[in-house]
Amino acid sequence: MCLVWCVVATGAFLGVRATEASARRSLDQRSALRAQVGARFVASYVDELFRRELTQANGVLAADVVSASDFELAVKNMNFPAAVLLDEAGHALHVWPPKPEVVGTDLAAKYTHLRLATTGRRAISTVVPAAVKGTPIVAFALPFDTASGPRVFSGGFDLSTTPLASFLQNATPIQPNLVLLVDGEGGVVAGSTQDPRRTQLTDLNPRLARAWGEQKYGAYSEAGRHYRYTSHSVEGTTWRLLLSLPTDQLYAPLDSGNLVLRGLALALVVVTAVIAALIVRLSRRTR
């Protein structure tokens, strides 16, 4: 009987530990799913932005000769604070804000995303400082066909001012959280928190950047607090959606329940030990 009680108590204790580990894995998987769903939303947002850009290009910028007023209209319809229109060779036909000295220059040779767009592929720039308002922007370069030959319409803005930023700020109910869009060079495209002076993940959160650089999901510590992070690629871009959560908040639903279960299991072990001691004592007295 003593042996049976010991086996039951030990099994109960180990069962609680196994259940806790399984529940933690489940919560980690839920975070990974949030990152995946978020990445899909971002991809759909980018697709919609390019679709709107194509509508403006075909409707206003496809004429043989595009006037300055037509170009300005297309730019304002997209809410671009900065934009360019290129010919098939990558030379600037129009620039916004107006810069006459830039018109005619080979911008495709200077900017990778513009050069890629002249090959017929839509492209997104890395995070670059903007001349307007001193904020970081991301540019979206769209190639389109006209009767006069291929052209590229490219414009950029600070994504923190768009509905995309609102989504990132509310992507998870767990607070505090960190949800970021990071490009292929480590630039912070947008996120639940963003500092115009820190456009690189290594500047914004060095410990997370170091951990994330080694693998796409895992853990890190900062200021004595532990965090779990996960990330997922955004289709059609070089971006990844990066989600970081403090473990004490992530595993909060488990802690109270598991504390009770661990306490009960421990109490069962103690009771079993007492019963075993009594049985041994009684056996000795009987002998």
mmCIF file with all atom_site columns, N, CA, C and O in Angstrom, residues 128-161:
data_model
loop_
_atom_site.group_PDB
_atom_site.id
_atom_site.type_symbol
_atom_site.label_atom_id
_atom_site.label_alt_id
_atom_site.label_comp_id
_atom_site.label_asym_id
_atom_site.label_entity_id
_atom_site.label_seq_id
_atom_site.pdbx_PDB_ins_code
_atom_site.Cartn_x
_atom_site.Cartn_y
_atom_site.Cartn_z
_atom_site.occupancy
_atom_site.B_iso_or_equiv
_atom_site.pdbx_formal_charge
_atom_site.auth_seq_id
_atom_site.auth_comp_id
_atom_site.auth_asym_id
_atom_site.auth_atom_id
_atom_site.pdbx_PDB_model_num
ATOM 1   N N  . VAL A 1 128 ? 14.293 54.744 -44.619 1.00 0.00 ? 128 VAL A N  1
ATOM 2   C CA . VAL A 1 128 ? 15.201 55.856 -44.896 1.00 0.00 ? 128 VAL A CA 1
ATOM 3   C C  . VAL A 1 128 ? 14.690 57.108 -44.207 1.00 0.00 ? 128 VAL A C  1
ATOM 4   O O  . VAL A 1 128 ? 13.478 57.290 -44.041 1.00 0.00 ? 128 VAL A O  1
ATOM 5   N N  . PRO A 1 129 ? 15.597 57.988 -43.769 1.00 0.00 ? 129 PRO A N  1
ATOM 6   C CA . PRO A 1 129 ? 15.157 59.255 -43.182 1.00 0.00 ? 129 PRO A CA 1
ATOM 7   C C  . PRO A 1 129 ? 14.457 60.101 -44.246 1.00 0.00 ? 129 PRO A C  1
ATOM 8   O O  . PRO A 1 129 ? 14.876 60.146 -45.400 1.00 0.00 ? 129 PRO A O  1
ATOM 9   N N  . ALA A 1 130 ? 13.391 60.751 -43.866 1.00 0.00 ? 130 ALA A N  1
ATOM 10  C CA . ALA A 1 130 ? 12.638 61.571 -44.814 1.00 0.00 ? 130 ALA A CA 1
ATOM 11  C C  . ALA A 1 130 ? 13.055 63.025 -44.705 1.00 0.00 ? 130 ALA A C  1
ATOM 12  O O  . ALA A 1 130 ? 13.369 63.519 -43.622 1.00 0.00 ? 130 ALA A O  1
ATOM 13  N N  . ALA A 1 131 ? 13.043 63.708 -45.844 1.00 0.00 ? 131 ALA A N  1
ATOM 14  C CA . ALA A 1 131 ? 13.320 65.132 -45.829 1.00 0.00 ? 131 ALA A CA 1
ATOM 15  C C  . ALA A 1 131 ? 12.144 65.894 -45.242 1.00 0.00 ? 131 ALA A C  1
ATOM 16  O O  . ALA A 1 131 ? 12.283 67.007 -44.750 1.00 0.00 ? 131 ALA A O  1
ATOM 17  N N  . VAL A 1 132 ? 10.948 65.271 -45.311 1.00 0.00 ? 132 VAL A N  1
ATOM 18  C CA . VAL A 1 132 ? 9.743  65.913 -44.813 1.00 0.00 ? 132 VAL A CA 1
ATOM 19  C C  . VAL A 1 132 ? 9.530  65.522 -43.350 1.00 0.00 ? 132 VAL A C  1
ATOM 20  O O  . VAL A 1 132 ? 9.436  64.344 -43.022 1.00 0.00 ? 132 VAL A O  1
ATOM 21  N N  . LYS A 1 133 ? 9.472  66.485 -42.458 1.00 0.00 ? 133 LYS A N  1
ATOM 22  C CA . LYS A 1 133 ? 9.171  66.311 -41.042 1.00 0.00 ? 133 LYS A CA 1
ATOM 23  C C  . LYS A 1 133 ? 10.228 65.510 -40.283 1.00 0.00 ? 133 LYS A C  1
ATOM 24  O O  . LYS A 1 133 ? 10.062 65.214 -39.110 1.00 0.00 ? 133 LYS A O  1
ATOM 25  N N  . GLY A 1 134 ? 11.312 65.129 -40.951 1.00 0.00 ? 134 GLY A N  1
ATOM 26  C CA . GLY A 1 134 ? 12.378 64.422 -40.258 1.00 0.00 ? 134 GLY A CA 1
ATOM 27  C C  . GLY A 1 134 ? 12.000 63.062 -39.731 1.00 0.00 ? 134 GLY A C  1
ATOM 28  O O  . GLY A 1 134 ? 12.587 62.595 -38.763 1.00 0.00 ? 134 GLY A O  1
ATOM 29  N N  . THR A 1 135 ? 11.032 62.400 -40.339 1.00 0.00 ? 135 THR A N  1
ATOM 30  C CA . THR A 1 135 ? 10.587 61.088 -39.871 1.00 0.00 ? 135 THR A CA 1
ATOM 31  C C  . THR A 1 135 ? 11.044 60.005 -40.848 1.00 0.00 ? 135 THR A C  1
ATOM 32  O O  . THR A 1 135 ? 11.201 60.259 -42.042 1.00 0.00 ? 135 THR A O  1
ATOM 33  N N  . PRO A 1 136 ? 11.238 58.775 -40.369 1.00 0.00 ? 136 PRO A N  1
ATOM 34  C CA . PRO A 1 136 ? 11.628 57.689 -41.261 1.00 0.00 ? 136 PRO A CA 1
ATOM 35  C C  . PRO A 1 136 ? 10.459 57.270 -42.153 1.00 0.00 ? 136 PRO A C  1
ATOM 36  O O  . PRO A 1 136 ? 9.322  57.210 -41.702 1.00 0.00 ? 136 PRO A O  1
ATOM 37  N N  . ILE A 1 137 ? 10.743 56.981 -43.407 1.00 0.00 ? 137 ILE A N  1
ATOM 38  C CA . ILE A 1 137 ? 9.692  56.573 -44.328 1.00 0.00 ? 137 ILE A CA 1
ATOM 39  C C  . ILE A 1 137 ? 10.103 55.300 -45.061 1.00 0.00 ? 137 ILE A C  1
ATOM 40  O O  . ILE A 1 137 ? 11.273 54.914 -45.064 1.00 0.00 ? 137 ILE A O  1
ATOM 41  N N  . VAL A 1 138 ? 9.113  54.678 -45.681 1.00 0.00 ? 138 VAL A N  1
ATOM 42  C CA . VAL A 1 138 ? 9.323  53.518 -46.542 1.00 0.00 ? 138 VAL A CA 1
ATOM 43  C C  . VAL A 1 138 ? 8.671  53.833 -47.874 1.00 0.00 ? 138 VAL A C  1
ATOM 44  O O  . VAL A 1 138 ? 7.524  54.302 -47.910 1.00 0.00 ? 138 VAL A O  1
ATOM 45  N N  . ALA A 1 139 ? 9.372  53.600 -48.973 1.00 0.00 ? 139 ALA A N  1
ATOM 46  C CA . ALA A 1 139 ? 8.852  53.916 -50.303 1.00 0.00 ? 139 ALA A CA 1
ATOM 47  C C  . ALA A 1 139 ? 8.400  52.648 -51.018 1.00 0.00 ? 139 ALA A C  1
ATOM 48  O O  . ALA A 1 139 ? 9.015  51.587 -50.881 1.00 0.00 ? 139 ALA A O  1
ATOM 49  N N  . PHE A 1 140 ? 7.319  52.784 -51.790 1.00 0.00 ? 140 PHE A N  1
ATOM 50  C CA . PHE A 1 140 ? 6.729  51.670 -52.539 1.00 0.00 ? 140 PHE A CA 1
ATOM 51  C C  . PHE A 1 140 ? 6.815  51.994 -54.028 1.00 0.00 ? 140 PHE A C  1
ATOM 52  O O  . PHE A 1 140 ? 6.135  52.897 -54.519 1.00 0.00 ? 140 PHE A O  1
ATOM 53  N N  . ALA A 1 141 ? 7.669  51.244 -54.730 1.00 0.00 ? 141 ALA A N  1
ATOM 54  C CA . ALA A 1 141 ? 7.916  51.495 -56.149 1.00 0.00 ? 141 ALA A CA 1
ATOM 55  C C  . ALA A 1 141 ? 7.109  50.529 -57.004 1.00 0.00 ? 141 ALA A C  1
ATOM 56  O O  . ALA A 1 141 ? 7.256  49.304 -56.873 1.00 0.00 ? 141 ALA A O  1
ATOM 57  N N  . LEU A 1 142 ? 6.270  51.085 -57.889 1.00 0.00 ? 142 LEU A N  1
ATOM 58  C CA . LEU A 1 142 ? 5.377  50.273 -58.706 1.00 0.00 ? 142 LEU A CA 1
ATOM 59  C C  . LEU A 1 142 ? 5.650  50.489 -60.191 1.00 0.00 ? 142 LEU A C  1
ATOM 60  O O  . LEU A 1 142 ? 5.502  51.606 -60.701 1.00 0.00 ? 142 LEU A O  1
ATOM 61  N N  . PRO A 1 143 ? 6.052  49.452 -60.937 1.00 0.00 ? 143 PRO A N  1
ATOM 62  C CA . PRO A 1 143 ? 6.180  49.582 -62.386 1.00 0.00 ? 143 PRO A CA 1
ATOM 63  C C  . PRO A 1 143 ? 4.818  49.440 -63.054 1.00 0.00 ? 143 PRO A C  1
ATOM 64  O O  . PRO A 1 143 ? 3.963  48.671 -62.597 1.00 0.00 ? 143 PRO A O  1
ATOM 65  N N  . PHE A 1 144 ? 4.591  50.195 -64.126 1.00 0.00 ? 144 PHE A N  1
ATOM 66  C CA . PHE A 1 144 ? 3.331  50.081 -64.877 1.00 0.00 ? 144 PHE A CA 1
ATOM 67  C C  . PHE A 1 144 ? 3.593  50.432 -66.334 1.00 0.00 ? 144 PHE A C  1
ATOM 68  O O  . PHE A 1 144 ? 4.557  51.130 -66.660 1.00 0.00 ? 144 PHE A O  1
ATOM 69  N N  . ASP A 1 145 ? 2.748  49.916 -67.197 1.00 0.00 ? 145 ASP A N  1
ATOM 70  C CA . ASP A 1 145 ? 2.933  50.100 -68.633 1.00 0.00 ? 145 ASP A CA 1
ATOM 71  C C  . ASP A 1 145 ? 2.088  51.257 -69.153 1.00 0.00 ? 145 ASP A C  1
ATOM 72  O O  . ASP A 1 145 ? 0.959  51.483 -68.696 1.00 0.00 ? 145 ASP A O  1
ATOM 73  N N  . THR A 1 146 ? 2.633  51.970 -70.125 1.00 0.00 ? 146 THR A N  1
ATOM 74  C CA . THR A 1 146 ? 1.906  53.037 -70.806 1.00 0.00 ? 146 THR A CA 1
ATOM 75  C C  . THR A 1 146 ? 2.175  52.917 -72.307 1.00 0.00 ? 146 THR A C  1
ATOM 76  O O  . THR A 1 146 ? 3.035  52.138 -72.737 1.00 0.00 ? 146 THR A O  1
ATOM 77  N N  . ALA A 1 147 ? 1.448  53.702 -73.095 1.00 0.00 ? 147 ALA A N  1
ATOM 78  C CA . ALA A 1 147 ? 1.662  53.690 -74.547 1.00 0.00 ? 147 ALA A CA 1
ATOM 79  C C  . ALA A 1 147 ? 3.044  54.221 -74.895 1.00 0.00 ? 147 ALA A C  1
ATOM 80  O O  . ALA A 1 147 ? 3.583  53.920 -75.967 1.00 0.00 ? 147 ALA A O  1
ATOM 81  N N  . SER A 1 148 ? 3.624  54.995 -74.001 1.00 0.00 ? 148 SER A N  1
ATOM 82  C CA . SER A 1 148 ? 4.957  55.560 -74.241 1.00 0.00 ? 148 SER A CA 1
ATOM 83  C C  . SER A 1 148 ? 6.067  54.702 -73.650 1.00 0.00 ? 148 SER A C  1
ATOM 84  O O  . SER A 1 148 ? 7.235  55.092 -73.685 1.00 0.00 ? 148 SER A O  1
ATOM 85  N N  . GLY A 1 149 ? 5.693  53.545 -73.090 1.00 0.00 ? 149 GLY A N  1
ATOM 86  C CA . GLY A 1 149 ? 6.696  52.661 -72.509 1.00 0.00 ? 149 GLY A CA 1
ATOM 87  C C  . GLY A 1 149 ? 6.510  52.501 -71.015 1.00 0.00 ? 149 GLY A C  1
ATOM 88  O O  . GLY A 1 149 ? 5.693  53.179 -70.395 1.00 0.00 ? 149 GLY A O  1
ATOM 89  N N  . PRO A 1 150 ? 7.254  51.603 -70.402 1.00 0.00 ? 150 PRO A N  1
ATOM 90  C CA . PRO A 1 150 ? 7.132  51.361 -68.958 1.00 0.00 ? 150 PRO A CA 1
ATOM 91  C C  . PRO A 1 150 ? 7.538  52.598 -68.151 1.00 0.00 ? 150 PRO A C  1
ATOM 92  O O  . PRO A 1 150 ? 8.413  53.366 -68.554 1.00 0.00 ? 150 PRO A O  1
ATOM 93  N N  . ARG A 1 151 ? 6.905  52.745 -66.996 1.00 0.00 ? 151 ARG A N  1
ATOM 94  C CA . ARG A 1 151 ? 7.250  53.802 -66.049 1.00 0.00 ? 151 ARG A CA 1
ATOM 95  C C  . ARG A 1 151 ? 7.217  53.236 -64.630 1.00 0.00 ? 151 ARG A C  1
ATOM 96  O O  . ARG A 1 151 ? 6.721  52.133 -64.410 1.00 0.00 ? 151 ARG A O  1
ATOM 97  N N  . VAL A 1 152 ? 7.722  54.023 -63.714 1.00 0.00 ? 152 VAL A N  1
ATOM 98  C CA . VAL A 1 152 ? 7.722  53.630 -62.297 1.00 0.00 ? 152 VAL A CA 1
ATOM 99  C C  . VAL A 1 152 ? 7.162  54.782 -61.478 1.00 0.00 ? 152 VAL A C  1
ATOM 100 O O  . VAL A 1 152 ? 7.648  55.921 -61.591 1.00 0.00 ? 152 VAL A O  1
ATOM 101 N N  . PHE A 1 153 ? 6.148  54.467 -60.692 1.00 0.00 ? 153 PHE A N  1
ATOM 102 C CA . PHE A 1 153 ? 5.576  55.438 -59.757 1.00 0.00 ? 153 PHE A CA 1
ATOM 103 C C  . PHE A 1 153 ? 5.962  54.970 -58.356 1.00 0.00 ? 153 PHE A C  1
ATOM 104 O O  . PHE A 1 153 ? 5.640  53.858 -57.947 1.00 0.00 ? 153 PHE A O  1
ATOM 105 N N  . SER A 1 154 ? 6.689  55.814 -57.655 1.00 0.00 ? 154 SER A N  1
ATOM 106 C CA . SER A 1 154 ? 7.147  55.440 -56.318 1.00 0.00 ? 154 SER A CA 1
ATOM 107 C C  . SER A 1 154 ? 6.872  56.566 -55.336 1.00 0.00 ? 154 SER A C  1
ATOM 108 O O  . SER A 1 154 ? 7.166  57.730 -55.608 1.00 0.00 ? 154 SER A O  1
ATOM 109 N N  . GLY A 1 155 ? 6.298  56.185 -54.200 1.00 0.00 ? 155 GLY A N  1
ATOM 110 C CA . GLY A 1 155 ? 6.045  57.156 -53.144 1.00 0.00 ? 155 GLY A CA 1
ATOM 111 C C  . GLY A 1 155 ? 6.218  56.502 -51.790 1.00 0.00 ? 155 GLY A C  1
ATOM 112 O O  . GLY A 1 155 ? 6.125  55.277 -51.658 1.00 0.00 ? 155 GLY A O  1
ATOM 113 N N  . GLY A 1 156 ? 6.493  57.318 -50.806 1.00 0.00 ? 156 GLY A N  1
ATOM 114 C CA . GLY A 1 156 ? 6.696  56.760 -49.479 1.00 0.00 ? 156 GLY A CA 1
ATOM 115 C C  . GLY A 1 156 ? 6.096  57.621 -48.399 1.00 0.00 ? 156 GLY A C  1
ATOM 116 O O  . GLY A 1 156 ? 5.802  58.798 -48.604 1.00 0.00 ? 156 GLY A O  1
ATOM 117 N N  . PHE A 1 157 ? 5.884  57.007 -47.244 1.00 0.00 ? 157 PHE A N  1
ATOM 118 C CA . PHE A 1 157 ? 5.397  57.757 -46.093 1.00 0.00 ? 157 PHE A CA 1
ATOM 119 C C  . PHE A 1 157 ? 5.783  57.042 -44.807 1.00 0.00 ? 157 PHE A C  1
ATOM 120 O O  . PHE A 1 157 ? 6.276  55.910 -44.819 1.00 0.00 ? 157 PHE A O  1
ATOM 121 N N  . ASP A 1 158 ? 5.541  57.727 -43.721 1.00 0.00 ? 158 ASP A N  1
ATOM 122 C CA . ASP A 1 158 ? 5.783  57.169 -42.401 1.00 0.00 ? 158 ASP A CA 1
ATOM 123 C C  . ASP A 1 158 ? 4.608  56.265 -42.062 1.00 0.00 ? 158 ASP A C  1
ATOM 124 O O  . ASP A 1 158 ? 3.493  56.730 -41.844 1.00 0.00 ? 158 ASP A O  1
ATOM 125 N N  . LEU A 1 159 ? 4.854  54.955 -41.996 1.00 0.00 ? 159 LEU A N  1
ATOM 126 C CA . LEU A 1 159 ? 3.766  54.008 -41.765 1.00 0.00 ? 159 LEU A CA 1
ATOM 127 C C  . LEU A 1 159 ? 3.151  54.126 -40.377 1.00 0.00 ? 159 LEU A C  1
ATOM 128 O O  . LEU A 1 159 ? 2.069  53.590 -40.134 1.00 0.00 ? 159 LEU A O  1
ATOM 129 N N  . SER A 1 160 ? 3.831  54.817 -39.460 1.00 0.00 ? 160 SER A N  1
ATOM 130 C CA . SER A 1 160 ? 3.265  54.987 -38.121 1.00 0.00 ? 160 SER A CA 1
ATOM 131 C C  . SER A 1 160 ? 2.038  55.882 -38.139 1.00 0.00 ? 160 SER A C  1
ATOM 132 O O  . SER A 1 160 ? 1.301  55.958 -37.152 1.00 0.00 ? 160 SER A O  1
ATOM 133 N N  . THR A 1 161 ? 1.805  56.582 -39.252 1.00 0.00 ? 161 THR A N  1
ATOM 134 C CA . THR A 1 161 ? 0.629  57.454 -39.358 1.00 0.00 ? 161 THR A CA 1
ATOM 135 C C  . THR A 1 161 ? -0.528 56.753 -40.077 1.00 0.00 ? 161 THR A C  1
ATOM 136 O O  . THR A 1 161 ? -1.550 57.375 -40.330 1.00 0.00 ? 161 THR A O  1
#
